[in-house]
XYZ file of C-alpha atoms in Angstrom:
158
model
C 318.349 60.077 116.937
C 315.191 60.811 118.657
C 314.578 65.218 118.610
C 312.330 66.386 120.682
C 310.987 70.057 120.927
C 309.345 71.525 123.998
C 307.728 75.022 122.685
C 306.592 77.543 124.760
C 306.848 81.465 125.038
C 308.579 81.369 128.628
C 307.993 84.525 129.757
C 309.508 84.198 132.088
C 310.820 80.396 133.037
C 309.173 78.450 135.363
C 310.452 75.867 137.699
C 307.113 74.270 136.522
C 308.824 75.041 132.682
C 311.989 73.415 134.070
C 310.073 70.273 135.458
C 308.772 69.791 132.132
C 312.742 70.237 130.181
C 314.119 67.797 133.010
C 311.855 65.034 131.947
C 311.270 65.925 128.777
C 315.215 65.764 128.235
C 315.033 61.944 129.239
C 312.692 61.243 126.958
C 314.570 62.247 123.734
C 318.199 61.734 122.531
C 318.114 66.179 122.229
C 315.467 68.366 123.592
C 315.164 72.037 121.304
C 313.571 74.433 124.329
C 311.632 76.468 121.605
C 311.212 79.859 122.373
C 308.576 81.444 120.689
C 308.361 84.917 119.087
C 304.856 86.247 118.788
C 303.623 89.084 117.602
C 300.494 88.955 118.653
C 301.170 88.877 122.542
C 303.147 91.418 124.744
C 305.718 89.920 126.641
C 307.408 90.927 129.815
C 310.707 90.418 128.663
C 312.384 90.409 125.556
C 313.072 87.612 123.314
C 316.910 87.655 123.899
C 316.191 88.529 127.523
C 314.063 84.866 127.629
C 316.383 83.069 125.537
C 319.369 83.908 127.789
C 317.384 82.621 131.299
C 316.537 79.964 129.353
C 319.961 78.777 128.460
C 321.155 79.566 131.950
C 319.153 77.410 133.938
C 319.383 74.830 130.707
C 323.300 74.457 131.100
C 322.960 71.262 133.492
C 321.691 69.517 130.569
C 323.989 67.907 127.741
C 320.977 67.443 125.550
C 319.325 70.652 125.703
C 319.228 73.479 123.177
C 317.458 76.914 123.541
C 316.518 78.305 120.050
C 314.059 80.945 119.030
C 310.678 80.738 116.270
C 307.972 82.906 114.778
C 305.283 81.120 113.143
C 303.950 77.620 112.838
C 305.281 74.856 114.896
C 305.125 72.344 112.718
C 307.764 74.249 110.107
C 310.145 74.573 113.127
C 309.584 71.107 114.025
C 310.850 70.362 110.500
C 313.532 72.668 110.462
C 314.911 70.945 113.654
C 314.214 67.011 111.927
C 312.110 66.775 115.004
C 309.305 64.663 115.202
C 308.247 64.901 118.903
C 306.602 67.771 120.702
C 306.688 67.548 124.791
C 303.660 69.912 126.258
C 303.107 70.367 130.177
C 299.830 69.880 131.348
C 298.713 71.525 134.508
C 294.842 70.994 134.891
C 291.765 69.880 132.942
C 291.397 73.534 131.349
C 294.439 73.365 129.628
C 294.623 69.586 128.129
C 290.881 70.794 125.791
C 293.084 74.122 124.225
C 296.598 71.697 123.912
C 294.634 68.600 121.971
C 293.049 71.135 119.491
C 296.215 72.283 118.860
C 298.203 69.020 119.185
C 295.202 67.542 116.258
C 295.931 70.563 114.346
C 299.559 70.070 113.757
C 299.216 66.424 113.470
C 297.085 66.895 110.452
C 300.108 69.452 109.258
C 302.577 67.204 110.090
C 301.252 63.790 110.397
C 304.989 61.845 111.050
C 304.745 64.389 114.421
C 303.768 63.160 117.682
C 302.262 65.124 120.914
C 303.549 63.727 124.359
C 301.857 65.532 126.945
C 303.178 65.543 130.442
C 301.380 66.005 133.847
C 302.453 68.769 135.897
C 304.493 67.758 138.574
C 301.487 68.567 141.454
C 303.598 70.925 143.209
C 303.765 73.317 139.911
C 300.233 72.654 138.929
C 298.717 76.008 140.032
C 302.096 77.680 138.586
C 302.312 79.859 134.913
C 304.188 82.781 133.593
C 301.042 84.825 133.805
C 301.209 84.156 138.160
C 305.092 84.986 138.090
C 304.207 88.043 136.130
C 301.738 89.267 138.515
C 304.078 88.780 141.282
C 306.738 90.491 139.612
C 304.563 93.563 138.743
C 303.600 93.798 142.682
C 307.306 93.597 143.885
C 306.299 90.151 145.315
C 309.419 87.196 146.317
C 309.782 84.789 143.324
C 311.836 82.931 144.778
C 309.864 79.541 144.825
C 308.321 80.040 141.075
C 311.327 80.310 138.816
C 314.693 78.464 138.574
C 317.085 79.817 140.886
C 319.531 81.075 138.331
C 316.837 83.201 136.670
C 316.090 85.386 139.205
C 319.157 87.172 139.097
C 318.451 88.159 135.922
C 314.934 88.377 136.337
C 315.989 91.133 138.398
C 318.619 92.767 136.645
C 316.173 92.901 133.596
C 313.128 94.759 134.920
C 315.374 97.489 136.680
């Protein structure tokens, strides 16, 4: 059985996020959405808050999974029996950061591999950090995130 993991901090979900679990999903026998807990960044929602959207707009999908992980990748990876990692690649700017990172935890994990998928064009200009923004301002969301997350979107930042 072919795992794959599709890591990410989601904060919140993206239909560029979802574009990336849809195809990612076809790839593998069982996708793991990991959700990541950092303590180093300030997020807009909570963890639970993030793993909850998640799973909502994951429920479609037979093969999906929405778990949560602090530190490296590569250990979660392992802890899953996962050997594939899916990352969404929007522009040029972001492929130099992922392929340090994707060498790094190759020479962690060297039975690992990094599949990196292009950005569906009409999500390419679309992150967390935008939604954020738009949120903060009181803006629509409504063509940025799945349609089942902006309920709670909502509901959370009341």
């Amino acid at each position: 059985m072919q795992i794959g993991v599709y890591p990410g901090s989601f904060d919140p979900v993206t239909l560029g996020h979802l574009d990336i679990i849809d195809r990612a999903s076809r790839l593998c026998d069982h996708l793991v959405v990991g959700v990541l807990q950092n303590g180093s960044k300030y997020p807009m929602f909570t963890l639970d808050q993030r793993i909850r959207m998640l799973k909502k707009v994951t429920e479609p999908y037979g093969n999906v999974d929405v778990l949560s992980f602090d530190g490296l990748l590569v250990d979660f990876l392992k802890q899953q029996d996962a050997k594939i990692v899916f990352r969404g690649l929007r522009a040029v700017t972001d492929f130099e950061y992922e392929l340090q990172m994707a060498q790094t935890n190759h020479s962690l994990y060297p039975e690992m591999e990094t599949v990196f998928l292009t950005a569906n064009v009409q999500y390419s200009y679309l992150s967390s950090t935008i939604v954020k923004d738009v949120l903060v301002h009181n803006g629509d969301i409504s063509n940025f995130v799945p349609a089942p997350a902006i309920d709670m979107i909502k509901q959370f930042r009341r």
